[in-house]
Tab-separated table of C-alpha atoms in Angstrom:
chain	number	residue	atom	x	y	z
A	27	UNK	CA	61.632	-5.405	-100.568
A	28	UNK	CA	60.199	-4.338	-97.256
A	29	UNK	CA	57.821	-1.911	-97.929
A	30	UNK	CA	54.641	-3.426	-95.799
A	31	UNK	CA	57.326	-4.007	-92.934
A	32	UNK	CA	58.058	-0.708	-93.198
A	33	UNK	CA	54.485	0.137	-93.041
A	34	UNK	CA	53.716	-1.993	-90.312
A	35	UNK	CA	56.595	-0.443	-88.349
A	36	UNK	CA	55.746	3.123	-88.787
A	37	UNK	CA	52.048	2.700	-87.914
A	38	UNK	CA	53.146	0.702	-84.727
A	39	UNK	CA	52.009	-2.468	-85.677
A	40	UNK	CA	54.852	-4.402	-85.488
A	41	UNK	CA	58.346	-3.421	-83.473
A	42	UNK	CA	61.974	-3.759	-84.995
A	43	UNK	CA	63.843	-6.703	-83.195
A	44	UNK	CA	66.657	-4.458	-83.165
A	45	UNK	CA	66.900	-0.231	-83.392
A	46	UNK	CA	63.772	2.061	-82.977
A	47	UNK	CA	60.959	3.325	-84.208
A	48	UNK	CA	60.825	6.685	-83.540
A	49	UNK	CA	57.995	9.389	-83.186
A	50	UNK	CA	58.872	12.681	-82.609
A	51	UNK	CA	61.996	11.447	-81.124
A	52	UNK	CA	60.212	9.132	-78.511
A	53	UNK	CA	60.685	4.860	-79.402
A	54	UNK	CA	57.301	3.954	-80.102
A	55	UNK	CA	57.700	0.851	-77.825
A	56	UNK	CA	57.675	3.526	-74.847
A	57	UNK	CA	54.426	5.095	-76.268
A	58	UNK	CA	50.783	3.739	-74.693
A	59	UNK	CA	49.171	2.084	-77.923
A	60	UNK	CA	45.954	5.022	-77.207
A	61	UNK	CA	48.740	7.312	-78.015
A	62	UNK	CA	50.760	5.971	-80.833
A	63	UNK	CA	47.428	5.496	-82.524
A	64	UNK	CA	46.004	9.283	-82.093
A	65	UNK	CA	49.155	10.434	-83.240
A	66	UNK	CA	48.738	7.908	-86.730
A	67	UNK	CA	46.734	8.000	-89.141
A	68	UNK	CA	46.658	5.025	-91.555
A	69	UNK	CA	46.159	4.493	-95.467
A	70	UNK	CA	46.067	1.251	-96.834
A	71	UNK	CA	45.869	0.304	-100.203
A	72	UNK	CA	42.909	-1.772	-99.404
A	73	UNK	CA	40.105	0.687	-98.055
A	74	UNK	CA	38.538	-1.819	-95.542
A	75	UNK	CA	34.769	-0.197	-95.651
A	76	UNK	CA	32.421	-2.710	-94.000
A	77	UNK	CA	28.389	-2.986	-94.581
A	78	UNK	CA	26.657	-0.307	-92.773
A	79	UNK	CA	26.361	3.881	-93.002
A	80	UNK	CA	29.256	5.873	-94.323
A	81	UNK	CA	29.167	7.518	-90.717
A	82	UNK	CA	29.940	4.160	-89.071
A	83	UNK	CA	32.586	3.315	-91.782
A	84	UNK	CA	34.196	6.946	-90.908
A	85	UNK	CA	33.610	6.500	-87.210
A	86	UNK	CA	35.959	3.256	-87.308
A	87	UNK	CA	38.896	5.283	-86.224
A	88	UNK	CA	37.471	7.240	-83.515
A	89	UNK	CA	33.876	6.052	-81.715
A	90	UNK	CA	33.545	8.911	-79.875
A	91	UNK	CA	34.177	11.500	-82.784
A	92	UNK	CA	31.313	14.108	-83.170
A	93	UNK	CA	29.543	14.714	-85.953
A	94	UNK	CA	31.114	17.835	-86.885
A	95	UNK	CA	34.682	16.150	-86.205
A	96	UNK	CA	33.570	13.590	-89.092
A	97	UNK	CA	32.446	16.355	-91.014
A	98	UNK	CA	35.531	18.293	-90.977
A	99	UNK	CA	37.548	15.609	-91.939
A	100	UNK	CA	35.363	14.406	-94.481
A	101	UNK	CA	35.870	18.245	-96.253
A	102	UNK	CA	39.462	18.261	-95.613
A	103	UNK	CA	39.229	15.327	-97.702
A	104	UNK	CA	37.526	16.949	-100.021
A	105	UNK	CA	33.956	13.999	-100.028
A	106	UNK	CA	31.961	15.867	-97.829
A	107	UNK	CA	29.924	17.807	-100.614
A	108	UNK	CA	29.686	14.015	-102.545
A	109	UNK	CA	28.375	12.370	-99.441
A	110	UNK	CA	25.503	15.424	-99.056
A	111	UNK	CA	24.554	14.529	-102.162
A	112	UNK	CA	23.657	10.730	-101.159
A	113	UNK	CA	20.225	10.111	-100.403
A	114	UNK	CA	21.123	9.310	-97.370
A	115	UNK	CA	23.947	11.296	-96.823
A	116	UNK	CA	25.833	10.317	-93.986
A	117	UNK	CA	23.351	7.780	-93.111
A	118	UNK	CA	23.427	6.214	-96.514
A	119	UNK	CA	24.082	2.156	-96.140
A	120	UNK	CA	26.769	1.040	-98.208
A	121	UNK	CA	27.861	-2.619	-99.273
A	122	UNK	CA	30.752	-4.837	-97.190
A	123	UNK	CA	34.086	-3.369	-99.281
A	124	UNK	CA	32.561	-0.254	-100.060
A	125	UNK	CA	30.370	-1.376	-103.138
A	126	UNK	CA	28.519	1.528	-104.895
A	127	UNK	CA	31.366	3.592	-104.497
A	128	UNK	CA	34.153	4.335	-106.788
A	129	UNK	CA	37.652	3.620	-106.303
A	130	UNK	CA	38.817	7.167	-105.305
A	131	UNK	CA	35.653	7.597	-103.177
A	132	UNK	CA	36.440	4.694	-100.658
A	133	UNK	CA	40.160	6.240	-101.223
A	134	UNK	CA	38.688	9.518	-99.641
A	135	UNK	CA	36.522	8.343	-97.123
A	136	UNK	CA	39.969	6.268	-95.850
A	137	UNK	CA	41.538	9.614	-96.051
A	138	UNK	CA	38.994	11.526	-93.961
A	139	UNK	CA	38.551	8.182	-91.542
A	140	UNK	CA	42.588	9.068	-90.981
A	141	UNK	CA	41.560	12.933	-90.262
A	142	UNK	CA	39.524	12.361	-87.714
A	143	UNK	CA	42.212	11.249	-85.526
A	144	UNK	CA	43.991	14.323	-86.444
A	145	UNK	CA	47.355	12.805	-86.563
A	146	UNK	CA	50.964	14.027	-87.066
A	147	UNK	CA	51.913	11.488	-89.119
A	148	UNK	CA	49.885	9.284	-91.591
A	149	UNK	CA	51.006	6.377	-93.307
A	150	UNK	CA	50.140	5.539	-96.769
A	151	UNK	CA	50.834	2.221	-98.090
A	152	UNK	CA	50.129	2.150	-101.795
A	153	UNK	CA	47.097	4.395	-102.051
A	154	UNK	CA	46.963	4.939	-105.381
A	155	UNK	CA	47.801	2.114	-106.365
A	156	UNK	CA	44.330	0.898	-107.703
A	157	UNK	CA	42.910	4.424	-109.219
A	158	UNK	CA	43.137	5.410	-112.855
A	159	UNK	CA	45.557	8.346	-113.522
A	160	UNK	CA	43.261	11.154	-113.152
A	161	UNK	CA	42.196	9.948	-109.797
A	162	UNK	CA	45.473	9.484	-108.750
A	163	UNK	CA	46.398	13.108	-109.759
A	164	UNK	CA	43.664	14.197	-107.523
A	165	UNK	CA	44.326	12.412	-104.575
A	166	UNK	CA	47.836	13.383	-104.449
A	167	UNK	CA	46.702	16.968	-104.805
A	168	UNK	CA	44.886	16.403	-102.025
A	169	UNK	CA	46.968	14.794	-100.184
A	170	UNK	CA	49.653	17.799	-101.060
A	171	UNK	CA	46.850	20.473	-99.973
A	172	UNK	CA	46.991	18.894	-96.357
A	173	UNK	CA	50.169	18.664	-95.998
A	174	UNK	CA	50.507	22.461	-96.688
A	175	UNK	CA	47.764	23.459	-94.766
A	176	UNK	CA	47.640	21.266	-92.007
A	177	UNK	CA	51.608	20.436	-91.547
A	178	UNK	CA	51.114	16.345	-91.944
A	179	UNK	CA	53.966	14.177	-92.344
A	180	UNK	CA	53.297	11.555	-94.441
A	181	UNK	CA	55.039	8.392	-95.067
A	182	UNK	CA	54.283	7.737	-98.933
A	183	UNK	CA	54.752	3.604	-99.840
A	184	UNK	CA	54.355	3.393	-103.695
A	185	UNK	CA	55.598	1.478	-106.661
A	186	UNK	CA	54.490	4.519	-108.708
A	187	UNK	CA	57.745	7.009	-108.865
A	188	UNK	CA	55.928	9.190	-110.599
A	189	UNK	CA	53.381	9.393	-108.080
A	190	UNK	CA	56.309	9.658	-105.160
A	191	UNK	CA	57.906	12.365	-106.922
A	192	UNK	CA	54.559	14.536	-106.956
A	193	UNK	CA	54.025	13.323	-103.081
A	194	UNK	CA	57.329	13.339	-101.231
A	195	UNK	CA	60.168	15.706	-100.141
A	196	UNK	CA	62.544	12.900	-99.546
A	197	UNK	CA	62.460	9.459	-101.320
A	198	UNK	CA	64.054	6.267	-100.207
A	199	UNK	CA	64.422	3.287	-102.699
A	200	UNK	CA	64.378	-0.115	-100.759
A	201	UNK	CA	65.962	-3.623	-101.794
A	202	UNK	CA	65.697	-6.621	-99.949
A	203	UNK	CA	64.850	-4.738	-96.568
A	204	UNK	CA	67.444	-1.930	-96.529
A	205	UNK	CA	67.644	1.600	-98.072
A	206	UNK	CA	69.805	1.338	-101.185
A	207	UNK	CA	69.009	4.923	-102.225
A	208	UNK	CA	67.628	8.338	-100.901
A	209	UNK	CA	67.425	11.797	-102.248
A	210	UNK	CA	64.935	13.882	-104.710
Protein backbone atom coordinates (compact mmCIF):
# COMPACT_ATOMS: atom_id res chain seq x y z
CA UNK A 1 0.00 0.00 0.00
CA UNK A 2 2.97 2.29 0.28
CA UNK A 3 4.06 2.13 3.57
CA UNK A 4 8.06 1.38 2.95
CA UNK A 5 7.79 4.26 0.23
CA UNK A 6 6.56 6.23 2.70
CA UNK A 7 9.32 5.24 4.91
CA UNK A 8 11.90 5.63 2.50
CA UNK A 9 10.61 9.15 1.77
CA UNK A 10 10.47 10.45 5.22
CA UNK A 11 13.96 9.20 6.19
CA UNK A 12 15.33 10.81 2.89
CA UNK A 13 16.11 7.88 1.16
CA UNK A 14 14.29 8.19 -1.75
CA UNK A 15 12.64 11.69 -3.24
CA UNK A 16 8.94 12.03 -4.56
CA UNK A 17 9.01 12.48 -8.46
CA UNK A 18 6.49 14.99 -7.88
CA UNK A 19 5.54 17.29 -4.45
CA UNK A 20 7.89 17.48 -1.35
CA UNK A 21 9.15 16.08 1.38
CA UNK A 22 9.16 18.37 3.94
CA UNK A 23 11.18 18.88 7.27
CA UNK A 24 10.36 21.50 9.36
CA UNK A 25 9.00 23.24 6.42
CA UNK A 26 12.33 23.00 4.35
CA UNK A 27 12.05 20.20 0.98
CA UNK A 28 14.41 17.71 2.00
CA UNK A 29 15.94 17.76 -1.55
CA UNK A 30 17.36 21.34 -0.46
CA UNK A 31 18.81 19.78 2.79
CA UNK A 32 22.81 18.53 2.71
CA UNK A 33 22.35 14.62 3.27
CA UNK A 34 24.86 15.35 6.83
CA UNK A 35 21.86 17.28 7.76
CA UNK A 36 18.77 15.44 6.81
CA UNK A 37 20.42 12.52 8.53
CA UNK A 38 21.23 14.30 12.09
CA UNK A 39 17.90 15.53 12.06
CA UNK A 40 16.48 11.48 11.47
CA UNK A 41 16.57 8.95 13.32
CA UNK A 42 15.61 5.56 11.82
CA UNK A 43 13.71 2.29 13.05
CA UNK A 44 13.43 -0.52 10.95
CA UNK A 45 11.68 -3.51 11.51
CA UNK A 46 14.79 -5.41 10.83
CA UNK A 47 17.43 -4.32 13.58
CA UNK A 48 20.55 -4.64 11.30
CA UNK A 49 23.19 -5.47 14.33
CA UNK A 50 26.40 -6.75 12.71
CA UNK A 51 29.23 -9.09 14.48
CA UNK A 52 31.28 -7.08 16.77
CA UNK A 53 30.75 -5.04 20.40
CA UNK A 54 27.39 -3.59 21.24
CA UNK A 55 29.41 -0.17 21.29
CA UNK A 56 30.30 -0.54 17.60
CA UNK A 57 26.72 -1.75 16.74
CA UNK A 58 25.45 1.59 18.67
CA UNK A 59 28.22 3.69 17.19
CA UNK A 60 26.80 2.85 13.54
CA UNK A 61 24.87 6.03 13.50
CA UNK A 62 27.33 8.40 14.72
CA UNK A 63 31.41 7.42 14.68
CA UNK A 64 32.36 10.17 16.48
CA UNK A 65 29.71 9.84 19.39
CA UNK A 66 31.33 9.76 22.93
CA UNK A 67 30.93 7.36 25.24
CA UNK A 68 28.68 9.13 27.44
CA UNK A 69 26.55 10.25 24.23
CA UNK A 70 26.05 6.30 23.70
CA UNK A 71 25.35 5.99 27.17
CA UNK A 72 22.68 8.45 27.37
CA UNK A 73 20.92 7.17 24.64
CA UNK A 74 21.26 3.75 25.57
CA UNK A 75 19.22 4.86 29.13
CA UNK A 76 16.80 6.91 27.32
CA UNK A 77 16.15 3.70 25.80
CA UNK A 78 15.83 2.22 28.73
CA UNK A 79 19.05 -1.00 27.91
CA UNK A 80 21.67 0.71 29.50
CA UNK A 81 21.28 -1.07 33.02
CA UNK A 82 20.86 -4.65 30.74
CA UNK A 83 24.01 -3.96 28.83
CA UNK A 84 26.03 -3.25 32.45
CA UNK A 85 25.02 -6.35 33.29
CA UNK A 86 26.90 -8.16 30.21
CA UNK A 87 30.13 -9.48 30.95
CA UNK A 88 31.39 -7.40 28.77
CA UNK A 89 29.22 -4.66 28.94
CA UNK A 90 29.61 -2.38 26.26
CA UNK A 91 32.46 -4.27 24.96
CA UNK A 92 30.57 -7.51 24.91
CA UNK A 93 30.89 -9.22 21.16
CA UNK A 94 27.70 -10.11 19.83
CA UNK A 95 26.74 -12.42 16.75
CA UNK A 96 26.08 -10.91 12.89
CA UNK A 97 21.99 -10.10 13.38
CA UNK A 98 22.24 -9.58 16.89
CA UNK A 99 22.26 -13.34 18.08
CA UNK A 100 22.20 -13.77 21.92
CA UNK A 101 19.91 -11.09 22.20
CA UNK A 102 16.24 -11.06 22.42
CA UNK A 103 13.91 -9.57 20.11
CA UNK A 104 13.07 -6.38 22.12
CA UNK A 105 16.77 -6.04 23.09
CA UNK A 106 18.12 -5.54 19.44
CA UNK A 107 14.64 -3.43 19.26
CA UNK A 108 16.26 -1.14 22.01
CA UNK A 109 19.65 -0.98 21.08
CA UNK A 110 18.04 0.28 17.38
CA UNK A 111 16.20 2.69 19.50
CA UNK A 112 19.17 4.11 21.41
CA UNK A 113 21.48 3.75 17.98
CA UNK A 114 18.53 6.42 16.71
CA UNK A 115 19.20 8.63 20.06
CA UNK A 116 22.42 9.21 19.55
CA UNK A 117 21.81 11.31 16.64
CA UNK A 118 19.41 13.16 18.71
CA UNK A 119 16.94 13.71 16.02
CA UNK A 120 13.63 15.63 15.61
CA UNK A 121 12.02 13.19 13.87
CA UNK A 122 12.43 9.33 13.88
CA UNK A 123 10.95 6.99 11.65
CA UNK A 124 9.65 3.71 12.62
CA UNK A 125 8.80 1.24 10.09
CA UNK A 126 7.11 -1.72 11.72
CA UNK A 127 8.99 -1.99 14.99
CA UNK A 128 7.00 -4.09 16.72
CA UNK A 129 6.17 -5.98 14.41
CA UNK A 130 8.25 -9.13 15.45
CA UNK A 131 7.91 -8.86 19.52
CA UNK A 132 5.38 -10.77 21.56
CA UNK A 133 2.65 -8.54 23.14
CA UNK A 134 4.25 -7.72 26.31
CA UNK A 135 7.30 -6.51 24.56
CA UNK A 136 5.44 -4.58 22.34
CA UNK A 137 3.57 -2.87 25.27
CA UNK A 138 6.90 -1.89 26.54
CA UNK A 139 8.43 -0.52 23.70
CA UNK A 140 5.62 1.66 22.89
CA UNK A 141 5.76 2.91 26.45
CA UNK A 142 8.95 3.75 25.77
CA UNK A 143 8.68 5.06 22.85
CA UNK A 144 5.60 7.30 24.44
CA UNK A 145 8.05 8.32 27.47
CA UNK A 146 10.37 10.05 24.78
CA UNK A 147 8.14 11.58 23.05
CA UNK A 148 6.90 13.36 26.26
CA UNK A 149 10.06 14.06 27.58
CA UNK A 150 12.15 14.72 24.82
CA UNK A 151 9.46 16.33 22.22
CA UNK A 152 10.21 13.55 19.24
CA UNK A 153 8.06 13.32 16.35
CA UNK A 154 7.70 10.09 15.28
CA UNK A 155 6.43 8.65 12.16
CA UNK A 156 4.78 5.24 13.39
CA UNK A 157 4.47 2.50 10.14
CA UNK A 158 2.48 -0.51 11.57
CA UNK A 159 -0.01 -3.11 10.55
CA UNK A 160 -0.84 -3.35 14.28
CA UNK A 161 -3.84 -0.64 14.93
CA UNK A 162 -3.80 -1.44 18.16
CA UNK A 163 -0.32 -0.68 18.52
CA UNK A 164 -0.87 2.82 16.36
CA UNK A 165 -3.59 3.79 18.52
CA UNK A 166 -1.32 3.50 21.78
CA UNK A 167 1.63 5.32 19.60
CA UNK A 168 0.17 8.08 17.46
CA UNK A 169 -1.74 11.42 17.74
CA UNK A 170 -2.82 11.32 14.17
CA UNK A 171 -3.31 8.12 12.05
CA UNK A 172 -3.41 7.83 8.33
CA UNK A 173 -4.77 4.57 6.65
CA UNK A 174 -3.05 4.02 3.18
CA UNK A 175 -4.39 2.04 -0.01
CA UNK A 176 -2.62 1.55 -3.02
CA UNK A 177 -0.19 4.61 -2.36
CA UNK A 178 -2.61 7.34 -1.23
CA UNK A 179 -4.22 8.31 2.14
CA UNK A 180 -7.76 6.92 2.12
CA UNK A 181 -8.30 7.84 5.78
CA UNK A 182 -6.93 10.06 8.70
CA UNK A 183 -8.10 10.96 12.11
CA UNK A 184 -7.96 9.29 15.83
Amino acid sequence: CGKSTLCRLAAGFAFPGEGAVRLDGRDTRALASDELRGALGVVPQETVLFSGTILENLKLANPYATFEQVVVACRMAEIHGTIEALPGGYQTPIGERGVGLSGGQRQRLAIARAMILKPRLVVLDEPTSALDRSVQKDIVELLRELQLRHGLAYVFISHDLAVVRAMADRIMVMRAGRIVEQGS
